[in-house]
Amino acid sequence: AQKITQTQPGMFVQEKEAVTLDCTYDTSDPSYGLFWYKQPSSGEMIFLIYQGSYDQQNATEGRYSLNFQKARKSANLVISASQLGDSAMYFCAMREGWAAGNKLTFGGGTRVLVKP
Amino acid sequence: DAGVIQSPRHEVTEMGQEVTLRCKPISGHDYLFWYRQTMMRGLELLIYFNNNVPIDDSGMPEDRFSAKMPNASFSTLKIQPSEPRDSAVYFCASSFSRSRYEQFFGPGTRLTVL
């Protein structure tokens, strides 16, 4: 079974609008972390935001917020006020367990194209 | 501060040749990860180290692949002999056990095996 599922292979969004990228996960470990990374066309992987399984509040980092619904096992990324530079691949990832060294399992990614 | 450094950025080689990819993690980080990214398989973890010791190499595809970390500031991923199906982007990432747990990725090495 897939541990991280991103059901949207690609999507368009109008500049200045908000966009939600879906991510569902599967784990039986009560302690886990969820991450979102951005990969622009240049290829580097850029860390965006982190949510711990015991965090009471949804994580936010500037224009990025994570809509964490634990019971539904979803961790959707919301990008507000989209900019042309937001065009990229976005990956959701999970770490099971608390140690920083635990490996990340990545979803298949969602390609976002921001239209002017 | 310098991020994760990888070299070379691009490598083109012929089937059967040995390929060595290099990584310098962020200073002070105690975990180092090697990933491979392909269109077909996405991002896969190959191996990771903690304090220079390999912890999990279950993602290494076969014996042709080997990785070492002789000290805290250097790691190599070697493929010998290389095959066309090894063509991919190889990322190195590092993290610090006392941080927020995120992994910081290097720019990647794009490997093409002809």
Tab-separated table of C-alpha atoms in Angstrom:
chain	number	residue	atom	x	y	z
A	1	ALA	CA	0.000	0.000	0.000
A	2	GLN	CA	1.153	3.522	-0.767
A	3	LYS	CA	2.252	5.356	2.347
A	4	ILE	CA	1.938	8.786	0.777
A	5	THR	CA	-0.638	9.507	-1.908
A	6	GLN	CA	-0.880	12.652	-3.966
A	7	THR	CA	-3.872	12.252	-6.230
A	8	GLN	CA	-3.397	15.373	-8.350
A	9	PRO	CA	-0.689	14.818	-10.960
A	10	GLY	CA	-0.989	18.376	-12.230
A	11	MET	CA	-3.012	21.525	-11.852
A	12	PHE	CA	-3.313	25.062	-13.087
A	13	VAL	CA	-3.892	28.019	-10.807
A	14	GLN	CA	-4.450	31.657	-11.600
A	15	GLU	CA	-1.889	34.086	-10.283
A	16	LYS	CA	-2.911	35.613	-6.924
A	17	GLU	CA	-5.385	32.843	-6.201
A	18	ALA	CA	-4.987	30.187	-3.517
A	19	VAL	CA	-4.346	26.556	-4.350
A	20	THR	CA	-4.695	23.399	-2.286
A	21	LEU	CA	-2.515	20.367	-2.931
A	22	ASP	CA	-3.821	17.097	-1.578
A	23	CYS	CA	-1.815	14.583	0.409
A	24	THR	CA	-3.020	11.529	2.287
A	25	TYR	CA	-0.829	9.232	4.288
A	26	ASP	CA	-0.927	5.828	5.874
A	27	THR	CA	0.867	4.860	9.050
A	28	SER	CA	0.181	2.956	12.239
A	29	ASP	CA	2.921	4.792	14.127
A	30	PRO	CA	1.376	7.413	16.467
A	31	SER	CA	4.484	9.562	16.134
A	32	TYR	CA	5.251	10.874	12.684
A	33	GLY	CA	6.095	13.986	10.756
A	34	LEU	CA	4.776	15.338	7.511
A	35	PHE	CA	6.754	17.532	5.131
A	36	TRP	CA	6.214	19.415	1.930
A	37	TYR	CA	8.987	20.107	-0.532
A	38	LYS	CA	9.044	22.212	-3.683
A	39	GLN	CA	11.047	21.226	-6.736
A	40	PRO	CA	11.267	23.970	-9.368
A	41	SER	CA	12.401	23.256	-12.911
A	42	SER	CA	15.980	23.874	-11.845
A	43	GLY	CA	15.770	20.617	-9.921
A	44	GLU	CA	16.640	21.423	-6.326
A	45	MET	CA	14.445	20.216	-3.478
A	46	ILE	CA	13.325	23.056	-1.228
A	47	PHE	CA	11.828	22.395	2.193
A	48	LEU	CA	8.578	24.318	2.709
A	49	ILE	CA	6.757	23.244	5.840
A	50	TYR	CA	6.598	20.625	8.583
A	51	GLN	CA	3.776	19.222	10.714
A	52	GLY	CA	4.287	16.887	13.627
A	53	SER	CA	1.613	14.355	14.474
A	54	TYR	CA	1.179	15.776	17.980
A	55	ASP	CA	1.136	19.402	16.932
A	56	GLN	CA	-2.134	20.956	18.017
A	57	GLN	CA	-2.156	23.711	15.456
A	58	ASN	CA	-1.774	23.637	11.720
A	59	ALA	CA	1.691	24.662	10.581
A	60	THR	CA	2.160	27.907	8.699
A	61	GLU	CA	5.220	29.364	6.955
A	62	GLY	CA	4.531	32.612	5.159
A	63	ARG	CA	2.189	31.918	2.258
A	64	TYR	CA	2.256	28.185	2.979
A	65	SER	CA	-0.059	26.494	5.417
A	66	LEU	CA	-0.724	22.875	6.112
A	67	ASN	CA	-4.302	21.720	6.593
A	68	PHE	CA	-3.722	18.801	8.938
A	69	GLN	CA	-6.693	16.503	9.471
A	70	LYS	CA	-5.371	13.690	11.596
A	71	ALA	CA	-8.501	11.530	11.670
A	72	ARG	CA	-8.673	11.607	7.898
A	73	LYS	CA	-4.918	11.154	7.587
A	74	SER	CA	-4.590	14.103	5.289
A	75	ALA	CA	-2.008	16.878	5.181
A	76	ASN	CA	-2.962	19.241	2.402
A	77	LEU	CA	-0.716	22.144	1.465
A	78	VAL	CA	-2.364	25.489	0.880
A	79	ILE	CA	-0.490	28.159	-1.046
A	80	SER	CA	-2.110	31.544	-0.722
A	81	ALA	CA	-1.796	34.362	-3.257
A	82	SER	CA	-0.025	32.257	-5.882
A	83	GLN	CA	2.929	33.768	-7.696
A	84	LEU	CA	4.490	32.822	-11.005
A	85	GLY	CA	7.498	31.542	-9.092
A	86	ASP	CA	5.301	28.967	-7.390
A	87	SER	CA	5.206	26.954	-10.612
A	88	ALA	CA	6.965	23.728	-9.656
A	89	MET	CA	6.546	20.140	-8.546
A	90	TYR	CA	5.401	19.742	-4.967
A	91	PHE	CA	6.106	16.634	-2.926
A	92	CYS	CA	4.503	15.482	0.282
A	93	ALA	CA	6.643	13.260	2.492
A	94	MET	CA	6.328	11.417	5.788
A	95	ARG	CA	8.779	10.392	8.460
A	96	GLU	CA	7.603	7.648	10.771
A	97	GLY	CA	9.005	7.962	14.264
A	98	TRP	CA	10.622	10.985	15.926
A	99	ALA	CA	14.282	10.588	15.178
A	100	ALA	CA	15.514	13.029	12.564
A	101	GLY	CA	17.260	10.204	10.870
A	102	ASN	CA	14.181	8.209	10.096
A	103	LYS	CA	13.809	8.058	6.392
A	104	LEU	CA	11.319	10.096	4.423
A	105	THR	CA	8.818	8.428	2.155
A	106	PHE	CA	7.733	10.664	-0.698
A	107	GLY	CA	4.535	10.885	-2.669
A	108	GLY	CA	4.493	11.016	-6.448
A	109	GLY	CA	4.229	14.782	-6.552
A	110	THR	CA	1.857	17.376	-7.974
A	111	ARG	CA	2.925	19.719	-10.748
A	112	VAL	CA	1.570	23.247	-10.321
A	113	LEU	CA	1.536	25.774	-13.116
A	114	VAL	CA	0.634	29.335	-12.186
A	115	LYS	CA	-0.985	31.284	-15.011
A	116	PRO	CA	-0.561	35.066	-15.267
B	1	ASP	CA	26.075	29.047	5.518
B	2	ALA	CA	26.876	26.605	2.752
B	3	GLY	CA	24.209	24.077	1.976
B	4	VAL	CA	24.717	20.478	0.954
B	5	ILE	CA	27.306	20.309	-1.790
B	6	GLN	CA	27.291	17.646	-4.481
B	7	SER	CA	29.702	16.963	-7.290
B	8	PRO	CA	29.671	16.599	-10.147
B	9	ARG	CA	26.440	18.318	-11.120
B	10	HIS	CA	26.276	16.418	-14.364
B	11	GLU	CA	27.915	13.159	-15.332
B	12	VAL	CA	27.762	11.412	-18.667
B	13	THR	CA	29.439	8.039	-18.904
B	14	GLU	CA	29.353	4.866	-20.922
B	15	MET	CA	27.874	1.606	-19.806
B	16	GLY	CA	30.332	-0.439	-17.792
B	17	GLN	CA	32.263	2.508	-16.419
B	18	GLU	CA	32.625	3.277	-12.740
B	19	VAL	CA	30.825	6.365	-11.495
B	20	THR	CA	31.505	8.132	-8.197
B	21	LEU	CA	29.176	10.769	-6.833
B	22	ARG	CA	30.295	12.983	-3.987
B	23	CYS	CA	28.523	14.799	-1.201
B	24	LYS	CA	29.495	17.230	1.523
B	25	PRO	CA	26.728	17.593	4.115
B	26	ILE	CA	25.957	20.732	6.075
B	27	SER	CA	28.476	21.169	8.845
B	28	GLY	CA	27.198	19.792	12.131
B	29	HIS	CA	24.546	17.583	10.600
B	30	ASP	CA	24.695	14.010	11.846
B	31	TYR	CA	22.481	12.292	9.283
B	32	LEU	CA	23.193	11.881	5.594
B	33	PHE	CA	20.868	10.428	2.984
B	34	TRP	CA	21.276	9.371	-0.642
B	35	TYR	CA	18.195	9.468	-2.890
B	36	ARG	CA	17.566	8.651	-6.521
B	37	GLN	CA	14.890	10.350	-8.604
B	38	THR	CA	13.494	8.969	-11.848
B	39	MET	CA	10.319	9.605	-13.769
B	40	MET	CA	9.203	6.015	-13.339
B	41	ARG	CA	9.943	5.499	-9.664
B	42	GLY	CA	9.920	8.992	-8.239
B	43	LEU	CA	12.148	9.739	-5.244
B	44	GLU	CA	13.658	6.688	-3.597
B	45	LEU	CA	15.885	6.518	-0.556
B	46	LEU	CA	18.951	4.442	-1.312
B	47	ILE	CA	20.882	4.546	1.971
B	48	TYR	CA	21.368	6.719	5.001
B	49	PHE	CA	24.078	7.237	7.593
B	50	ASN	CA	24.067	8.400	11.186
B	51	ASN	CA	27.353	9.674	12.564
B	52	ASN	CA	29.108	8.187	9.535
B	53	VAL	CA	27.650	4.717	10.119
B	54	PRO	CA	25.302	3.187	7.522
B	55	ILE	CA	21.931	2.594	9.166
B	56	ASP	CA	19.655	1.414	6.380
B	57	ASP	CA	20.822	0.376	2.934
B	58	SER	CA	17.692	-1.536	1.992
B	59	GLY	CA	17.045	0.851	-0.873
B	60	MET	CA	20.333	0.164	-2.616
B	61	PRO	CA	19.204	-1.514	-5.822
B	62	GLU	CA	21.950	-4.082	-6.188
B	63	ASP	CA	25.554	-4.911	-5.472
B	64	ARG	CA	26.751	-2.564	-8.171
B	65	PHE	CA	25.907	0.290	-5.812
B	66	SER	CA	27.991	1.103	-2.759
B	67	ALA	CA	28.192	4.090	-0.432
B	68	LYS	CA	30.722	5.219	2.105
B	69	MET	CA	31.054	7.985	4.623
B	70	PRO	CA	34.675	8.084	5.793
B	71	ASN	CA	34.133	11.211	7.909
B	72	ALA	CA	31.435	13.643	8.961
B	73	SER	CA	32.005	15.956	6.019
B	74	PHE	CA	32.181	13.600	3.068
B	75	SER	CA	30.264	10.754	1.478
B	76	THR	CA	30.444	8.926	-1.831
B	77	LEU	CA	28.013	6.848	-3.829
B	78	LYS	CA	29.681	4.552	-6.308
B	79	ILE	CA	28.196	2.588	-9.170
B	80	GLN	CA	30.383	-0.099	-10.702
B	81	PRO	CA	29.707	-1.093	-13.412
B	82	SER	CA	27.170	1.472	-14.508
B	83	GLU	CA	24.185	0.591	-16.702
B	84	PRO	CA	21.791	2.769	-18.733
B	85	ARG	CA	18.994	2.104	-16.237
B	86	ASP	CA	21.062	3.875	-13.586
B	87	SER	CA	20.432	7.159	-15.393
B	88	ALA	CA	18.707	9.413	-12.869
B	89	VAL	CA	19.192	12.400	-10.632
B	90	TYR	CA	20.953	11.465	-7.418
B	91	PHE	CA	20.374	13.661	-4.397
B	92	CYS	CA	22.266	13.852	-1.181
B	93	ALA	CA	20.510	15.294	1.875
B	94	SER	CA	21.514	15.923	5.463
B	95	SER	CA	19.721	16.638	8.702
B	96	PHE	CA	20.462	17.412	12.338
B	97	SER	CA	18.942	15.224	15.002
B	98	ARG	CA	18.186	18.151	17.297
B	99	SER	CA	16.416	20.309	14.732
B	100	ARG	CA	12.907	20.338	13.339
B	101	TYR	CA	13.735	17.144	11.496
B	102	GLU	CA	13.689	18.499	7.972
B	103	GLN	CA	16.229	17.190	5.517
B	104	PHE	CA	18.207	19.658	3.437
B	105	PHE	CA	18.902	18.541	-0.086
B	106	GLY	CA	21.873	19.184	-2.310
B	107	PRO	CA	21.411	20.329	-5.914
B	108	GLY	CA	21.630	16.778	-7.228
B	109	THR	CA	23.832	15.011	-9.747
B	110	ARG	CA	22.243	14.250	-13.085
B	111	LEU	CA	23.737	10.959	-14.257
B	112	THR	CA	23.404	9.753	-17.813
B	113	VAL	CA	24.730	6.322	-18.708
B	114	LEU	CA	24.955	5.724	-22.443
